[in-house]
PDB file of C-alpha atoms in Angstrom:
ATOM      1  CA  UNK A   1      33.534 -21.600 -18.368  1.00 86.00           C
ATOM      2  CA  UNK A   2      32.141 -19.589 -15.280  1.00 92.00           C
ATOM      3  CA  UNK A   3      30.529 -17.203 -17.190  1.00 93.00           C
ATOM      4  CA  UNK A   4      29.378 -19.627 -19.538  1.00 96.00           C
ATOM      5  CA  UNK A   5      27.630 -21.865 -16.514  1.00 96.00           C
ATOM      6  CA  UNK A   6      26.701 -18.852 -14.047  1.00 97.00           C
ATOM      7  CA  UNK A   7      24.421 -17.442 -17.222  1.00 97.00           C
ATOM      8  CA  UNK A   8      22.965 -20.565 -18.046  1.00 98.00           C
ATOM      9  CA  UNK A   9      22.044 -21.156 -14.371  1.00 97.00           C
ATOM     10  CA  UNK A  10      20.508 -17.541 -14.475  1.00 98.00           C
ATOM     11  CA  UNK A  11      18.592 -18.195 -17.310  1.00 98.00           C
ATOM     12  CA  UNK A  12      17.092 -21.778 -15.699  1.00 98.00           C
ATOM     13  CA  UNK A  13      16.582 -19.874 -12.259  1.00 98.00           C
ATOM     14  CA  UNK A  14      14.614 -17.114 -14.408  1.00 97.00           C
ATOM     15  CA  UNK A  15      12.119 -19.990 -16.296  1.00 97.00           C
ATOM     16  CA  UNK A  16      10.563 -20.965 -14.159  1.00 97.00           C
ATOM     17  CA  UNK A  17       6.968 -19.352 -13.898  1.00 95.00           C
ATOM     18  CA  UNK A  18       5.500 -18.785 -10.694  1.00 97.00           C
ATOM     19  CA  UNK A  19       2.594 -17.203 -12.216  1.00 96.00           C
ATOM     20  CA  UNK A  20       1.764 -20.887 -13.973  1.00 95.00           C
ATOM     21  CA  UNK A  21       3.153 -22.583 -10.702  1.00 95.00           C
ATOM     22  CA  UNK A  22       0.976 -20.399  -7.987  1.00 95.00           C
ATOM     23  CA  UNK A  23      -2.327 -21.372  -9.899  1.00 94.00           C
ATOM     24  CA  UNK A  24      -1.685 -24.711 -10.168  1.00 94.00           C
ATOM     25  CA  UNK A  25      -1.103 -24.605  -6.940  1.00 94.00           C
ATOM     26  CA  UNK A  26      -4.246 -23.040  -5.828  1.00 94.00           C
ATOM     27  CA  UNK A  27      -6.397 -24.959  -8.488  1.00 92.00           C
ATOM     28  CA  UNK A  28      -6.700 -22.148 -10.634  1.00 92.00           C
ATOM     29  CA  UNK A  29      -7.367 -21.748 -14.663  1.00 92.00           C
ATOM     30  CA  UNK A  30      -3.577 -21.070 -16.761  1.00 92.00           C
ATOM     31  CA  UNK A  31      -3.137 -17.529 -16.486  1.00 93.00           C
ATOM     32  CA  UNK A  32      -1.792 -17.837 -20.203  1.00 91.00           C
ATOM     33  CA  UNK A  33      -5.472 -18.604 -20.980  1.00 89.00           C
ATOM     34  CA  UNK A  34      -7.392 -15.755 -20.016  1.00 88.00           C
ATOM     35  CA  UNK A  35      -7.667 -12.175 -19.152  1.00 82.00           C
ATOM     36  CA  UNK A  36      -4.101 -10.222 -20.440  1.00 80.00           C
ATOM     37  CA  UNK A  37      -3.039 -13.729 -21.339  1.00 88.00           C
ATOM     38  CA  UNK A  38       0.150 -13.070 -19.025  1.00 87.00           C
ATOM     39  CA  UNK A  39       1.568 -15.005 -16.550  1.00 94.00           C
ATOM     40  CA  UNK A  40       1.999 -12.326 -14.552  1.00 90.00           C
ATOM     41  CA  UNK A  41       0.881 -11.528 -10.803  1.00 90.00           C
ATOM     42  CA  UNK A  42      -1.377  -8.788 -12.111  1.00 82.00           C
ATOM     43  CA  UNK A  43      -3.281 -11.078 -14.169  1.00 88.00           C
ATOM     44  CA  UNK A  44      -3.215 -13.840 -11.743  1.00 92.00           C
ATOM     45  CA  UNK A  45      -5.138 -11.216  -9.494  1.00 87.00           C
ATOM     46  CA  UNK A  46      -8.077 -11.014 -12.077  1.00 86.00           C
ATOM     47  CA  UNK A  47      -8.622 -14.367 -10.752  1.00 88.00           C
ATOM     48  CA  UNK A  48      -9.414 -13.207  -7.669  1.00 86.00           C
ATOM     49  CA  UNK A  49      -7.723 -14.964  -5.271  1.00 90.00           C
ATOM     50  CA  UNK A  50      -4.856 -12.457  -4.047  1.00 92.00           C
ATOM     51  CA  UNK A  51      -2.678 -15.596  -2.074  1.00 95.00           C
ATOM     52  CA  UNK A  52      -1.760 -16.672  -5.439  1.00 95.00           C
ATOM     53  CA  UNK A  53      -1.296 -13.517  -7.148  1.00 94.00           C
ATOM     54  CA  UNK A  54       1.008 -12.092  -3.583  1.00 95.00           C
ATOM     55  CA  UNK A  55       3.222 -15.918  -4.333  1.00 96.00           C
ATOM     56  CA  UNK A  56       3.275 -15.519  -7.953  1.00 96.00           C
ATOM     57  CA  UNK A  57       4.549 -11.833  -7.259  1.00 95.00           C
ATOM     58  CA  UNK A  58       6.954 -12.802  -4.773  1.00 97.00           C
ATOM     59  CA  UNK A  59       8.320 -16.147  -6.433  1.00 97.00           C
ATOM     60  CA  UNK A  60       8.821 -14.345  -9.563  1.00 97.00           C
ATOM     61  CA  UNK A  61      10.933 -10.953  -7.434  1.00 97.00           C
ATOM     62  CA  UNK A  62      12.663 -13.580  -5.576  1.00 98.00           C
ATOM     63  CA  UNK A  63      14.144 -15.241  -8.441  1.00 98.00           C
ATOM     64  CA  UNK A  64      15.492 -12.522 -10.102  1.00 98.00           C
ATOM     65  CA  UNK A  65      17.473 -11.450  -7.163  1.00 98.00           C
ATOM     66  CA  UNK A  66      18.639 -15.221  -5.838  1.00 98.00           C
ATOM     67  CA  UNK A  67      20.645 -15.583  -9.178  1.00 98.00           C
ATOM     68  CA  UNK A  68      21.803 -12.038  -8.981  1.00 98.00           C
ATOM     69  CA  UNK A  69      22.777 -12.555  -5.201  1.00 97.00           C
ATOM     70  CA  UNK A  70      24.137 -15.815  -5.782  1.00 97.00           C
ATOM     71  CA  UNK A  71      26.506 -14.158  -8.722  1.00 97.00           C
ATOM     72  CA  UNK A  72      27.587 -11.748  -6.303  1.00 96.00           C
ATOM     73  CA  UNK A  73      28.494 -13.903  -3.186  1.00 95.00           C
ATOM     74  CA  UNK A  74      30.605 -16.242  -5.210  1.00 95.00           C
ATOM     75  CA  UNK A  75      32.009 -13.827  -7.726  1.00 95.00           C
ATOM     76  CA  UNK A  76      35.710 -13.398  -6.401  1.00 92.00           C
ATOM     77  CA  UNK A  77      35.502 -16.999  -5.573  1.00 94.00           C
ATOM     78  CA  UNK A  78      34.771 -18.355  -8.851  1.00 94.00           C
ATOM     79  CA  UNK A  79      36.818 -15.293 -10.110  1.00 94.00           C
ATOM     80  CA  UNK A  80      34.921 -13.320 -11.937  1.00 94.00           C
ATOM     81  CA  UNK A  81      34.261  -9.712 -13.479  1.00 94.00           C
ATOM     82  CA  UNK A  82      31.003  -6.986 -13.057  1.00 94.00           C
ATOM     83  CA  UNK A  83      30.611  -8.008 -16.675  1.00 95.00           C
ATOM     84  CA  UNK A  84      29.747 -11.491 -15.770  1.00 96.00           C
ATOM     85  CA  UNK A  85      26.860 -10.002 -13.408  1.00 96.00           C
ATOM     86  CA  UNK A  86      25.512  -8.350 -15.540  1.00 97.00           C
ATOM     87  CA  UNK A  87      25.412 -11.100 -17.443  1.00 97.00           C
ATOM     88  CA  UNK A  88      23.620 -13.499 -15.280  1.00 98.00           C
ATOM     89  CA  UNK A  89      21.147 -10.466 -14.544  1.00 98.00           C
ATOM     90  CA  UNK A  90      19.925 -10.170 -17.936  1.00 98.00           C
ATOM     91  CA  UNK A  91      19.713 -13.655 -18.179  1.00 98.00           C
ATOM     92  CA  UNK A  92      17.581 -14.341 -15.453  1.00 98.00           C
ATOM     93  CA  UNK A  93      15.651 -11.770 -16.608  1.00 98.00           C
ATOM     94  CA  UNK A  94      14.958 -13.206 -20.007  1.00 98.00           C
ATOM     95  CA  UNK A  95      14.293 -16.716 -18.557  1.00 97.00           C
ATOM     96  CA  UNK A  96      11.663 -14.903 -17.652  1.00 97.00           C
ATOM     97  CA  UNK A  97      10.377 -13.609 -20.735  1.00 97.00           C
ATOM     98  CA  UNK A  98      11.251 -16.616 -22.649  1.00 97.00           C
ATOM     99  CA  UNK A  99      10.697 -19.488 -20.142  1.00 97.00           C
ATOM    100  CA  UNK A 100      12.446 -22.475 -21.762  1.00 96.00           C
ATOM    101  CA  UNK A 101      10.249 -24.942 -18.932  1.00 94.00           C
ATOM    102  CA  UNK A 102       7.030 -23.063 -20.363  1.00 92.00           C
ATOM    103  CA  UNK A 103       7.295 -23.358 -24.501  1.00 91.00           C
ATOM    104  CA  UNK A 104       8.977 -19.894 -24.023  1.00 94.00           C
ATOM    105  CA  UNK A 105       5.671 -18.358 -23.329  1.00 91.00           C
ATOM    106  CA  UNK A 106       6.706 -15.925 -20.377  1.00 94.00           C
ATOM    107  CA  UNK A 107       5.534 -12.923 -18.567  1.00 93.00           C
ATOM    108  CA  UNK A 108       6.603  -9.147 -18.748  1.00 94.00           C
ATOM    109  CA  UNK A 109       9.184  -9.330 -16.090  1.00 95.00           C
ATOM    110  CA  UNK A 110       8.440  -6.000 -13.796  1.00 94.00           C
ATOM    111  CA  UNK A 111       8.162  -8.043 -10.853  1.00 95.00           C
ATOM    112  CA  UNK A 112      11.907 -10.159 -11.671  1.00 97.00           C
ATOM    113  CA  UNK A 113      13.625  -7.163 -12.794  1.00 97.00           C
ATOM    114  CA  UNK A 114      12.830  -5.572  -9.490  1.00 97.00           C
ATOM    115  CA  UNK A 115      14.443  -8.499  -7.775  1.00 97.00           C
ATOM    116  CA  UNK A 116      16.967  -7.764 -10.255  1.00 98.00           C
ATOM    117  CA  UNK A 117      17.254  -4.208  -9.104  1.00 97.00           C
ATOM    118  CA  UNK A 118      17.273  -5.400  -5.668  1.00 97.00           C
ATOM    119  CA  UNK A 119      19.705  -8.052  -6.155  1.00 97.00           C
ATOM    120  CA  UNK A 120      22.665  -5.363  -7.604  1.00 96.00           C
ATOM    121  CA  UNK A 121      21.920  -2.899  -4.783  1.00 96.00           C
ATOM    122  CA  UNK A 122      18.868  -2.378  -2.406  1.00 96.00           C
ATOM    123  CA  UNK A 123      19.112   0.937  -2.847  1.00 96.00           C
ATOM    124  CA  UNK A 124      18.661   0.921  -6.831  1.00 97.00           C
ATOM    125  CA  UNK A 125      15.337  -1.405  -5.771  1.00 97.00           C
ATOM    126  CA  UNK A 126      13.925   0.764  -3.315  1.00 97.00           C
ATOM    127  CA  UNK A 127      14.182   3.948  -5.611  1.00 97.00           C
ATOM    128  CA  UNK A 128      12.255   1.831  -8.410  1.00 97.00           C
ATOM    129  CA  UNK A 129       9.681   0.075  -6.305  1.00 96.00           C
ATOM    130  CA  UNK A 130       8.872   3.396  -5.018  1.00 97.00           C
ATOM    131  CA  UNK A 131       8.711   4.577  -8.411  1.00 97.00           C
ATOM    132  CA  UNK A 132       6.086   2.364  -9.489  1.00 95.00           C
ATOM    133  CA  UNK A 133       4.346   2.179  -5.852  1.00 95.00           C
ATOM    134  CA  UNK A 134       3.820   6.369  -6.504  1.00 97.00           C
ATOM    135  CA  UNK A 135       2.496   5.611  -9.686  1.00 96.00           C
ATOM    136  CA  UNK A 136       0.514   2.171  -9.438  1.00 93.00           C
ATOM    137  CA  UNK A 137      -1.418   4.359  -6.766  1.00 93.00           C
ATOM    138  CA  UNK A 138      -1.759   7.461  -8.186  1.00 94.00           C
ATOM    139  CA  UNK A 139      -3.396   6.025 -11.624  1.00 93.00           C
ATOM    140  CA  UNK A 140      -4.179   2.551 -10.510  1.00 89.00           C
ATOM    141  CA  UNK A 141      -2.572   1.287 -13.968  1.00 91.00           C
ATOM    142  CA  UNK A 142       0.287  -1.306 -13.157  1.00 85.00           C
ATOM    143  CA  UNK A 143       1.363  -1.287 -17.059  1.00 90.00           C
ATOM    144  CA  UNK A 144       1.826   3.000 -16.529  1.00 95.00           C
ATOM    145  CA  UNK A 145       3.782   2.373 -13.258  1.00 95.00           C
ATOM    146  CA  UNK A 146       5.880  -0.130 -15.217  1.00 94.00           C
ATOM    147  CA  UNK A 147       6.589   1.872 -17.656  1.00 96.00           C
ATOM    148  CA  UNK A 148       7.989   4.771 -15.449  1.00 97.00           C
ATOM    149  CA  UNK A 149       9.521   2.859 -13.408  1.00 97.00           C
ATOM    150  CA  UNK A 150      11.772   1.027 -15.918  1.00 96.00           C
ATOM    151  CA  UNK A 151      12.192   4.088 -17.848  1.00 96.00           C
ATOM    152  CA  UNK A 152      13.555   5.824 -14.141  1.00 97.00           C
ATOM    153  CA  UNK A 153      15.522   2.653 -13.519  1.00 97.00           C
ATOM    154  CA  UNK A 154      18.835   3.364 -15.784  1.00 97.00           C
ATOM    155  CA  UNK A 155      18.948   6.870 -14.488  1.00 96.00           C
ATOM    156  CA  UNK A 156      18.625   6.305 -11.146  1.00 96.00           C
ATOM    157  CA  UNK A 157      21.836   3.370 -11.411  1.00 96.00           C
ATOM    158  CA  UNK A 158      23.675   6.127 -13.510  1.00 95.00           C
ATOM    159  CA  UNK A 159      23.313   8.719  -9.968  1.00 94.00           C
ATOM    160  CA  UNK A 160      24.373   6.134  -7.948  1.00 92.00           C
ATOM    161  CA  UNK A 161      27.156   4.314  -9.517  1.00 93.00           C
ATOM    162  CA  UNK A 162      27.671   5.832 -12.552  1.00 91.00           C
ATOM    163  CA  UNK A 163      28.821   3.950 -15.606  1.00 90.00           C
ATOM    164  CA  UNK A 164      29.678   0.174 -15.340  1.00 91.00           C
ATOM    165  CA  UNK A 165      28.690  -3.286 -16.519  1.00 91.00           C
ATOM    166  CA  UNK A 166      25.684  -3.326 -14.915  1.00 95.00           C
ATOM    167  CA  UNK A 167      24.285  -0.147 -16.501  1.00 96.00           C
ATOM    168  CA  UNK A 168      24.207  -1.998 -19.266  1.00 96.00           C
ATOM    169  CA  UNK A 169      21.662  -4.768 -18.135  1.00 97.00           C
ATOM    170  CA  UNK A 170      19.722  -2.238 -16.307  1.00 97.00           C
ATOM    171  CA  UNK A 171      19.386  -0.059 -19.416  1.00 97.00           C
ATOM    172  CA  UNK A 172      18.669  -3.422 -21.859  1.00 97.00           C
ATOM    173  CA  UNK A 173      16.359  -4.429 -19.232  1.00 97.00           C
ATOM    174  CA  UNK A 174      14.441  -1.217 -19.430  1.00 97.00           C
ATOM    175  CA  UNK A 175      14.459  -1.456 -23.514  1.00 97.00           C
ATOM    176  CA  UNK A 176      12.599  -4.903 -23.148  1.00 97.00           C
ATOM    177  CA  UNK A 177      10.131  -4.355 -20.979  1.00 96.00           C
ATOM    178  CA  UNK A 178       8.778  -1.527 -22.603  1.00 96.00           C
ATOM    179  CA  UNK A 179       8.951  -3.615 -25.358  1.00 96.00           C
ATOM    180  CA  UNK A 180       6.734  -6.331 -23.659  1.00 94.00           C
ATOM    181  CA  UNK A 181       4.257  -3.389 -22.871  1.00 94.00           C
ATOM    182  CA  UNK A 182       3.715  -2.369 -26.514  1.00 93.00           C
ATOM    183  CA  UNK A 183       0.153  -3.615 -26.325  1.00 92.00           C
ATOM    184  CA  UNK A 184      -0.327  -1.955 -22.899  1.00 91.00           C
ATOM    185  CA  UNK A 185       0.951   1.493 -24.108  1.00 95.00           C
ATOM    186  CA  UNK A 186      -1.741   0.962 -27.116  1.00 95.00           C
ATOM    187  CA  UNK A 187      -4.618   0.125 -24.634  1.00 93.00           C
ATOM    188  CA  UNK A 188      -3.088   2.819 -22.319  1.00 94.00           C
ATOM    189  CA  UNK A 189      -3.420   5.467 -25.076  1.00 94.00           C
ATOM    190  CA  UNK A 190      -7.268   4.202 -26.331  1.00 94.00           C
ATOM    191  CA  UNK A 191      -7.838   4.325 -22.527  1.00 91.00           C
ATOM    192  CA  UNK A 192      -8.630   0.315 -22.610  1.00 88.00           C
ATOM    193  CA  UNK A 193      -6.370  -0.698 -20.077  1.00 86.00           C
ATOM    194  CA  UNK A 194      -7.388  -3.350 -16.869  1.00 81.00           C
ATOM    195  CA  UNK A 195      -6.916  -0.834 -13.877  1.00 83.00           C
ATOM    196  CA  UNK A 196      -4.957  -2.970 -11.151  1.00 73.00           C
ATOM    197  CA  UNK A 197      -7.667  -5.436  -9.399  1.00 60.00           C
ATOM    198  CA  UNK A 198     -10.328  -5.489 -11.920  1.00 63.00           C
ATOM    199  CA  UNK A 199     -11.771  -8.752 -12.645  1.00 58.00           C
ATOM    200  CA  UNK A 200     -11.257 -10.210 -16.305  1.00 51.00           C
ATOM    201  CA  UNK A 201     -14.179 -11.588 -17.880  1.00 52.00           C
ATOM    202  CA  UNK A 202     -14.886 -15.080 -18.092  1.00 48.00           C
ATOM    203  CA  UNK A 203     -14.965 -18.048 -15.818  1.00 46.00           C
ATOM    204  CA  UNK A 204     -11.303 -18.639 -14.478  1.00 50.00           C
ATOM    205  CA  UNK A 205     -11.390 -18.514 -11.141  1.00 52.00           C
ATOM    206  CA  UNK A 206     -11.004 -22.275 -11.055  1.00 54.00           C
ATOM    207  CA  UNK A 207      -9.594 -24.561 -13.338  1.00 51.00           C
ATOM    208  CA  UNK A 208     -11.834 -27.287 -13.210  1.00 42.00           C
ATOM    209  CA  UNK A 209     -14.903 -25.361 -13.918  1.00 41.00           C
ATOM    210  CA  UNK A 210     -16.866 -26.210 -17.535  1.00 33.00           C
TER     211      UNK A 210
END
């Protein structure tokens, strides 16, 4: 029973879309209506409001970390195994992708996945984030950086800890990340992908503009 409610709680935590929340707080348009229409930090940045993008990035990452940290913190007290931790990791990530609070229209999960990895192990998270940063700095494509980091994350986990239930969770997140970036992959191949920091065309900077 503990496994069930912990998994459900993680999904609900993941369902909080900080892109939508921060956009409302800063008086911006719904990020699902402009740019890539993805409720994530990169798309919020296209509004030109860096503060809102930072809030989105941190919020989405922290919720992933928090769900996993809470599960690990109470693991012994609630007498649950590593399989439960893996389910919690997947659940908070799925909550971000398909949030129940926002009609199941969520983001691509990059920041939340990073938070989950940091929650599982700091060095695992750092190694994956460094991979993302190197690719992003070199090519200025957030999607490309996310794809490369997603591919490397399971290998990092396997090298650090071997085959464990959490490795399955990391692998599933990586597959879903690649799947959610299918359109970006097509754009990258076609040379149409937007670079980091580029603004989307259209009036989206202020939710009250006509």
